[in-house]
Structures are given as C-alpha cells and as structure tokens.
C-alpha cells in the first residue's frame, strides 16, 4: 500500500518565483489495484509520481510504502 498524508510540494520555496505544485494531498493506493492520474498539463501528475517513486522529496507531509516511511 502507498499512502500520502498532507503532502505538499513547492519549487523555489520562499522565493519570488515560488510554485506550488501539490497542496495537502491525501491518497491511499492499495496493493494490486490499478490507478490512473488524469488532468491538464501542469496539474501535478508527474510531480506526484516523482514523489511516490522516491525520486523527489515533498516539501511537507508523509509518504509511506507498506508502512515504511519514505519521507
């Protein structure tokens, strides 16, 4: 199971060009299921998958995989 709790991702935090990519995301994906993320360009799909895959860290919040904390 993958679980996200209050996940936020900001790029360039605290700077004049700060960008909020994800805001307070709560998500629970059960093992064996199929999930599709859809949305317009710039809506945060790739950012979300990058966080879930462990390739980036959230600005705040928790991500866990099978109960183990990733961030």
PDB file of N, CA and C in Angstrom:
ATOM      1  N   UNK A   1       0.840  -1.174   0.000  1.00  0.00           N
ATOM      2  CA  UNK A   1       0.000   0.000   0.000  1.00  0.00           C
ATOM      3  C   UNK A   1       0.892   1.246   0.000  1.00  0.00           C
ATOM      4  N   UNK A   2       0.483   2.230  -0.762  1.00  0.00           N
ATOM      5  CA  UNK A   2       1.143   3.532  -0.791  1.00  0.00           C
ATOM      6  C   UNK A   2       0.191   4.528  -0.141  1.00  0.00           C
ATOM      7  N   UNK A   3       0.714   5.289   0.797  1.00  0.00           N
ATOM      8  CA  UNK A   3      -0.135   6.255   1.488  1.00  0.00           C
ATOM      9  C   UNK A   3       0.550   7.610   1.549  1.00  0.00           C
ATOM     10  N   UNK A   4      -0.171   8.641   1.169  1.00  0.00           N
ATOM     11  CA  UNK A   4       0.295  10.017   1.263  1.00  0.00           C
ATOM     12  C   UNK A   4      -0.594  10.741   2.253  1.00  0.00           C
ATOM     13  N   UNK A   5       0.043  11.510   3.144  1.00  0.00           N
ATOM     14  CA  UNK A   5      -0.700  12.258   4.144  1.00  0.00           C
ATOM     15  C   UNK A   5      -0.249  13.707   4.121  1.00  0.00           C
ATOM     16  N   UNK A   6      -1.165  14.595   3.765  1.00  0.00           N
ATOM     17  CA  UNK A   6      -0.927  16.044   3.762  1.00  0.00           C
ATOM     18  C   UNK A   6       0.338  16.412   2.997  1.00  0.00           C
ATOM     19  N   UNK A   7       0.531  15.828   1.830  1.00  0.00           N
ATOM     20  CA  UNK A   7       1.742  16.056   1.043  1.00  0.00           C
ATOM     21  C   UNK A   7       1.640  17.372   0.275  1.00  0.00           C
ATOM     22  N   UNK A   8       2.687  18.159   0.388  1.00  0.00           N
ATOM     23  CA  UNK A   8       2.827  19.416  -0.329  1.00  0.00           C
ATOM     24  C   UNK A   8       4.150  19.406  -1.070  1.00  0.00           C
ATOM     25  N   UNK A   9       4.173  20.006  -2.233  1.00  0.00           N
ATOM     26  CA  UNK A   9       5.424  20.174  -2.970  1.00  0.00           C
ATOM     27  C   UNK A   9       5.458  21.573  -3.541  1.00  0.00           C
ATOM     28  N   UNK A  10       6.504  22.291  -3.165  1.00  0.00           N
ATOM     29  CA  UNK A  10       6.731  23.639  -3.674  1.00  0.00           C
ATOM     30  C   UNK A  10       8.117  23.670  -4.313  1.00  0.00           C
ATOM     31  N   UNK A  11       8.221  24.364  -5.403  1.00  0.00           N
ATOM     32  CA  UNK A  11       9.504  24.591  -6.036  1.00  0.00           C
ATOM     33  C   UNK A  11       9.927  26.024  -5.739  1.00  0.00           C
ATOM     34  N   UNK A  12      11.195  26.223  -5.423  1.00  0.00           N
ATOM     35  CA  UNK A  12      11.752  27.528  -5.061  1.00  0.00           C
ATOM     36  C   UNK A  12      11.019  28.154  -3.874  1.00  0.00           C
ATOM     37  N   UNK A  13      10.839  27.390  -2.777  1.00  0.00           N
ATOM     38  CA  UNK A  13      10.079  27.939  -1.643  1.00  0.00           C
ATOM     39  C   UNK A  13      10.734  29.183  -1.056  1.00  0.00           C
ATOM     40  N   UNK A  14       9.892  30.155  -0.743  1.00  0.00           N
ATOM     41  CA  UNK A  14      10.351  31.392  -0.126  1.00  0.00           C
ATOM     42  C   UNK A  14      10.915  32.410  -1.099  1.00  0.00           C
ATOM     43  N   UNK A  15      10.953  32.066  -2.377  1.00  0.00           N
ATOM     44  CA  UNK A  15      11.476  32.997  -3.373  1.00  0.00           C
ATOM     45  C   UNK A  15      10.318  33.627  -4.149  1.00  0.00           C
ATOM     46  N   UNK A  16      10.619  34.672  -4.877  1.00  0.00           N
ATOM     47  CA  UNK A  16       9.569  35.376  -5.616  1.00  0.00           C
ATOM     48  C   UNK A  16       8.951  34.515  -6.720  1.00  0.00           C
ATOM     49  N   UNK A  17       9.688  33.506  -7.178  1.00  0.00           N
ATOM     50  CA  UNK A  17       9.159  32.624  -8.224  1.00  0.00           C
ATOM     51  C   UNK A  17       8.695  31.272  -7.664  1.00  0.00           C
ATOM     52  N   UNK A  18       8.294  31.249  -6.391  1.00  0.00           N
ATOM     53  CA  UNK A  18       7.803  30.015  -5.770  1.00  0.00           C
ATOM     54  C   UNK A  18       6.603  29.469  -6.542  1.00  0.00           C
ATOM     55  N   UNK A  19       6.585  28.151  -6.700  1.00  0.00           N
ATOM     56  CA  UNK A  19       5.486  27.492  -7.406  1.00  0.00           C
ATOM     57  C   UNK A  19       4.962  26.352  -6.547  1.00  0.00           C
ATOM     58  N   UNK A  20       3.671  26.347  -6.265  1.00  0.00           N
ATOM     59  CA  UNK A  20       3.054  25.270  -5.506  1.00  0.00           C
ATOM     60  C   UNK A  20       2.530  24.239  -6.501  1.00  0.00           C
ATOM     61  N   UNK A  21       3.172  23.070  -6.526  1.00  0.00           N
ATOM     62  CA  UNK A  21       2.788  22.014  -7.463  1.00  0.00           C
ATOM     63  C   UNK A  21       1.709  21.113  -6.875  1.00  0.00           C
ATOM     64  N   UNK A  22       1.801  20.813  -5.580  1.00  0.00           N
ATOM     65  CA  UNK A  22       0.814  19.961  -4.905  1.00  0.00           C
ATOM     66  C   UNK A  22       0.468  20.578  -3.561  1.00  0.00           C
ATOM     67  N   UNK A  23      -0.790  20.495  -3.173  1.00  0.00           N
ATOM     68  CA  UNK A  23      -1.233  21.098  -1.923  1.00  0.00           C
ATOM     69  C   UNK A  23      -2.093  20.129  -1.127  1.00  0.00           C
ATOM     70  N   UNK A  24      -1.589  19.714   0.040  1.00  0.00           N
ATOM     71  CA  UNK A  24      -2.341  18.898   1.006  1.00  0.00           C
ATOM     72  C   UNK A  24      -2.980  17.664   0.383  1.00  0.00           C
ATOM     73  N   UNK A  25      -2.180  16.854  -0.284  1.00  0.00           N
ATOM     74  CA  UNK A  25      -2.661  15.644  -0.938  1.00  0.00           C
ATOM     75  C   UNK A  25      -2.730  14.494   0.065  1.00  0.00           C
ATOM     76  N   UNK A  26      -3.900  13.903   0.197  1.00  0.00           N
ATOM     77  CA  UNK A  26      -4.118  12.679   0.959  1.00  0.00           C
ATOM     78  C   UNK A  26      -4.540  11.612  -0.038  1.00  0.00           C
ATOM     79  N   UNK A  27      -3.826  10.493  -0.047  1.00  0.00           N
ATOM     80  CA  UNK A  27      -4.090   9.458  -1.036  1.00  0.00           C
ATOM     81  C   UNK A  27      -3.689   8.107  -0.468  1.00  0.00           C
ATOM     82  N   UNK A  28      -4.496   7.105  -0.759  1.00  0.00           N
ATOM     83  CA  UNK A  28      -4.200   5.737  -0.319  1.00  0.00           C
ATOM     84  C   UNK A  28      -4.429   4.796  -1.499  1.00  0.00           C
ATOM     85  N   UNK A  29      -3.371   4.106  -1.912  1.00  0.00           N
ATOM     86  CA  UNK A  29      -3.438   3.173  -3.033  1.00  0.00           C
ATOM     87  C   UNK A  29      -3.157   1.770  -2.520  1.00  0.00           C
ATOM     88  N   UNK A  30      -4.115   0.886  -2.676  1.00  0.00           N
ATOM     89  CA  UNK A  30      -3.972  -0.488  -2.204  1.00  0.00           C
ATOM     90  C   UNK A  30      -3.123  -1.302  -3.174  1.00  0.00           C
ATOM     91  N   UNK A  31      -2.406  -2.255  -2.652  1.00  0.00           N
ATOM     92  CA  UNK A  31      -1.582  -3.153  -3.457  1.00  0.00           C
ATOM     93  C   UNK A  31      -2.474  -3.940  -4.426  1.00  0.00           C
ATOM     94  N   UNK A  32      -2.001  -4.075  -5.659  1.00  0.00           N
ATOM     95  CA  UNK A  32      -2.721  -4.858  -6.653  1.00  0.00           C
ATOM     96  C   UNK A  32      -3.759  -4.097  -7.450  1.00  0.00           C
ATOM     97  N   UNK A  33      -4.013  -2.874  -7.065  1.00  0.00           N
ATOM     98  CA  UNK A  33      -5.002  -2.079  -7.776  1.00  0.00           C
ATOM     99  C   UNK A  33      -4.382  -1.364  -8.971  1.00  0.00           C
ATOM    100  N   UNK A  34      -5.230  -0.802  -9.782  1.00  0.00           N
ATOM    101  CA  UNK A  34      -4.789  -0.001 -10.918  1.00  0.00           C
ATOM    102  C   UNK A  34      -5.340   1.406 -10.723  1.00  0.00           C
ATOM    103  N   UNK A  35      -4.456   2.385 -10.823  1.00  0.00           N
ATOM    104  CA  UNK A  35      -4.844   3.779 -10.639  1.00  0.00           C
ATOM    105  C   UNK A  35      -4.377   4.578 -11.835  1.00  0.00           C
ATOM    106  N   UNK A  36      -5.209   5.487 -12.288  1.00  0.00           N
ATOM    107  CA  UNK A  36      -4.873   6.359 -13.404  1.00  0.00           C
ATOM    108  C   UNK A  36      -4.986   7.796 -12.921  1.00  0.00           C
ATOM    109  N   UNK A  37      -3.954   8.583 -13.167  1.00  0.00           N
ATOM    110  CA  UNK A  37      -3.980  10.009 -12.852  1.00  0.00           C
ATOM    111  C   UNK A  37      -4.200  10.775 -14.151  1.00  0.00           C
ATOM    112  N   UNK A  38      -5.245  11.575 -14.182  1.00  0.00           N
ATOM    113  CA  UNK A  38      -5.521  12.376 -15.365  1.00  0.00           C
ATOM    114  C   UNK A  38      -5.663  13.837 -14.959  1.00  0.00           C
ATOM    115  N   UNK A  39      -5.422  14.706 -15.893  1.00  0.00           N
ATOM    116  CA  UNK A  39      -5.567  16.130 -15.643  1.00  0.00           C
ATOM    117  C   UNK A  39      -4.828  16.909 -16.699  1.00  0.00           C
ATOM    118  N   UNK A  40      -5.068  18.207 -16.737  1.00  0.00           N
ATOM    119  CA  UNK A  40      -4.415  19.033 -17.746  1.00  0.00           C
ATOM    120  C   UNK A  40      -2.924  19.189 -17.469  1.00  0.00           C
ATOM    121  N   UNK A  41      -2.220  19.641 -18.462  1.00  0.00           N
ATOM    122  CA  UNK A  41      -0.798  19.925 -18.321  1.00  0.00           C
ATOM    123  C   UNK A  41      -0.585  20.903 -17.173  1.00  0.00           C
ATOM    124  N   UNK A  42       0.389  20.611 -16.325  1.00  0.00           N
ATOM    125  CA  UNK A  42       0.688  21.497 -15.211  1.00  0.00           C
ATOM    126  C   UNK A  42      -0.122  21.251 -13.963  1.00  0.00           C
ATOM    127  N   UNK A  43      -0.898  20.166 -13.932  1.00  0.00           N
ATOM    128  CA  UNK A  43      -1.758  19.921 -12.772  1.00  0.00           C
ATOM    129  C   UNK A  43      -1.070  19.132 -11.658  1.00  0.00           C
ATOM    130  N   UNK A  44       0.159  18.653 -11.879  1.00  0.00           N
ATOM    131  CA  UNK A  44       0.904  17.985 -10.815  1.00  0.00           C
ATOM    132  C   UNK A  44       1.026  16.478 -10.941  1.00  0.00           C
ATOM    133  N   UNK A  45       0.592  15.904 -12.038  1.00  0.00           N
ATOM    134  CA  UNK A  45       0.628  14.443 -12.211  1.00  0.00           C
ATOM    135  C   UNK A  45       2.053  13.895 -12.120  1.00  0.00           C
ATOM    136  N   UNK A  46       2.963  14.471 -12.878  1.00  0.00           N
ATOM    137  CA  UNK A  46       4.348  13.994 -12.886  1.00  0.00           C
ATOM    138  C   UNK A  46       5.017  14.251 -11.547  1.00  0.00           C
ATOM    139  N   UNK A  47       4.737  15.387 -10.937  1.00  0.00           N
ATOM    140  CA  UNK A  47       5.289  15.684  -9.614  1.00  0.00           C
ATOM    141  C   UNK A  47       4.828  14.638  -8.603  1.00  0.00           C
ATOM    142  N   UNK A  48       3.563  14.300  -8.634  1.00  0.00           N
ATOM    143  CA  UNK A  48       3.026  13.286  -7.732  1.00  0.00           C
ATOM    144  C   UNK A  48       3.715  11.938  -7.940  1.00  0.00           C
ATOM    145  N   UNK A  49       3.859  11.509  -9.184  1.00  0.00           N
ATOM    146  CA  UNK A  49       4.507  10.226  -9.467  1.00  0.00           C
ATOM    147  C   UNK A  49       5.988  10.239  -9.084  1.00  0.00           C
ATOM    148  N   UNK A  50       6.646  11.373  -9.254  1.00  0.00           N
ATOM    149  CA  UNK A  50       8.050  11.501  -8.864  1.00  0.00           C
ATOM    150  C   UNK A  50       8.197  11.354  -7.351  1.00  0.00           C
ATOM    151  N   UNK A  51       7.275  11.914  -6.594  1.00  0.00           N
ATOM    152  CA  UNK A  51       7.306  11.774  -5.134  1.00  0.00           C
ATOM    153  C   UNK A  51       7.025  10.334  -4.715  1.00  0.00           C
ATOM    154  N   UNK A  52       6.013   9.723  -5.306  1.00  0.00           N
ATOM    155  CA  UNK A  52       5.663   8.343  -4.971  1.00  0.00           C
ATOM    156  C   UNK A  52       6.820   7.402  -5.303  1.00  0.00           C
ATOM    157  N   UNK A  53       7.505   7.673  -6.406  1.00  0.00           N
ATOM    158  CA  UNK A  53       8.633   6.836  -6.824  1.00  0.00           C
ATOM    159  C   UNK A  53       9.900   7.080  -6.031  1.00  0.00           C
ATOM    160  N   UNK A  54       9.895   8.055  -5.133  1.00  0.00           N
ATOM    161  CA  UNK A  54      11.060   8.328  -4.311  1.00  0.00           C
ATOM    162  C   UNK A  54      12.158   9.103  -5.024  1.00  0.00           C
ATOM    163  N   UNK A  55      11.856   9.687  -6.168  1.00  0.00           N
ATOM    164  CA  UNK A  55      12.855  10.443  -6.912  1.00  0.00           C
ATOM    165  C   UNK A  55      12.956  11.887  -6.444  1.00  0.00           C
ATOM    166  N   UNK A  56      11.986  12.331  -5.668  1.00  0.00           N
ATOM    167  CA  UNK A  56      11.989  13.674  -5.091  1.00  0.00           C
ATOM    168  C   UNK A  56      11.360  13.585  -3.705  1.00  0.00           C
ATOM    169  N   UNK A  57      11.590  14.607  -2.908  1.00  0.00           N
ATOM    170  CA  UNK A  57      11.023  14.651  -1.562  1.00  0.00           C
ATOM    171  C   UNK A  57       9.949  15.728  -1.500  1.00  0.00           C
ATOM    172  N   UNK A  58       8.901  15.482  -0.739  1.00  0.00           N
ATOM    173  CA  UNK A  58       7.882  16.525  -0.591  1.00  0.00           C
ATOM    174  C   UNK A  58       8.408  17.676   0.260  1.00  0.00           C
ATOM    175  N   UNK A  59       7.835  18.848   0.065  1.00  0.00           N
ATOM    176  CA  UNK A  59       8.169  19.987   0.904  1.00  0.00           C
ATOM    177  C   UNK A  59       7.685  19.728   2.333  1.00  0.00           C
ATOM    178  N   UNK A  60       6.522  19.097   2.442  1.00  0.00           N
ATOM    179  CA  UNK A  60       5.997  18.688   3.749  1.00  0.00           C
ATOM    180  C   UNK A  60       5.029  17.532   3.532  1.00  0.00           C
ATOM    181  N   UNK A  61       4.692  16.876   4.618  1.00  0.00           N
ATOM    182  CA  UNK A  61       3.795  15.730   4.554  1.00  0.00           C
ATOM    183  C   UNK A  61       4.558  14.414   4.641  1.00  0.00           C
ATOM    184  N   UNK A  62       3.803  13.311   4.575  1.00  0.00           N
ATOM    185  CA  UNK A  62       4.387  11.976   4.727  1.00  0.00           C
ATOM    186  C   UNK A  62       4.001  11.086   3.574  1.00  0.00           C
ATOM    187  N   UNK A  63       4.972  10.282   3.134  1.00  0.00           N
ATOM    188  CA  UNK A  63       4.721   9.264   2.120  1.00  0.00           C
ATOM    189  C   UNK A  63       5.235   7.955   2.682  1.00  0.00           C
ATOM    190  N   UNK A  64       4.379   6.917   2.666  1.00  0.00           N
ATOM    191  CA  UNK A  64       4.808   5.611   3.169  1.00  0.00           C
ATOM    192  C   UNK A  64       4.464   4.525   2.164  1.00  0.00           C
ATOM    193  N   UNK A  65       5.314   3.507   2.142  1.00  0.00           N
ATOM    194  CA  UNK A  65       5.138   2.360   1.279  1.00  0.00           C
ATOM    195  C   UNK A  65       5.102   1.128   2.160  1.00  0.00           C
ATOM    196  N   UNK A  66       3.979   0.435   2.157  1.00  0.00           N
ATOM    197  CA  UNK A  66       3.783  -0.744   3.004  1.00  0.00           C
ATOM    198  C   UNK A  66       4.164  -0.466   4.462  1.00  0.00           C
ATOM    199  N   UNK A  67       3.792   0.707   4.935  1.00  0.00           N
ATOM    200  CA  UNK A  67       4.025   1.071   6.326  1.00  0.00           C
ATOM    201  C   UNK A  67       5.384   1.648   6.618  1.00  0.00           C
ATOM    202  N   UNK A  68       6.304   1.640   5.648  1.00  0.00           N
ATOM    203  CA  UNK A  68       7.640   2.209   5.848  1.00  0.00           C
ATOM    204  C   UNK A  68       7.641   3.648   5.353  1.00  0.00           C
ATOM    205  N   UNK A  69       8.111   4.531   6.178  1.00  0.00           N
ATOM    206  CA  UNK A  69       8.126   5.944   5.855  1.00  0.00           C
ATOM    207  C   UNK A  69       9.199   6.229   4.806  1.00  0.00           C
ATOM    208  N   UNK A  70       8.794   6.810   3.671  1.00  0.00           N
ATOM    209  CA  UNK A  70       9.742   7.221   2.642  1.00  0.00           C
ATOM    210  C   UNK A  70      10.195   8.657   2.871  1.00  0.00           C
ATOM    211  N   UNK A  71       9.282   9.472   3.362  1.00  0.00           N
ATOM    212  CA  UNK A  71       9.640  10.877   3.624  1.00  0.00           C
ATOM    213  C   UNK A  71       8.734  11.452   4.681  1.00  0.00           C
TER     214      UNK A  71
END
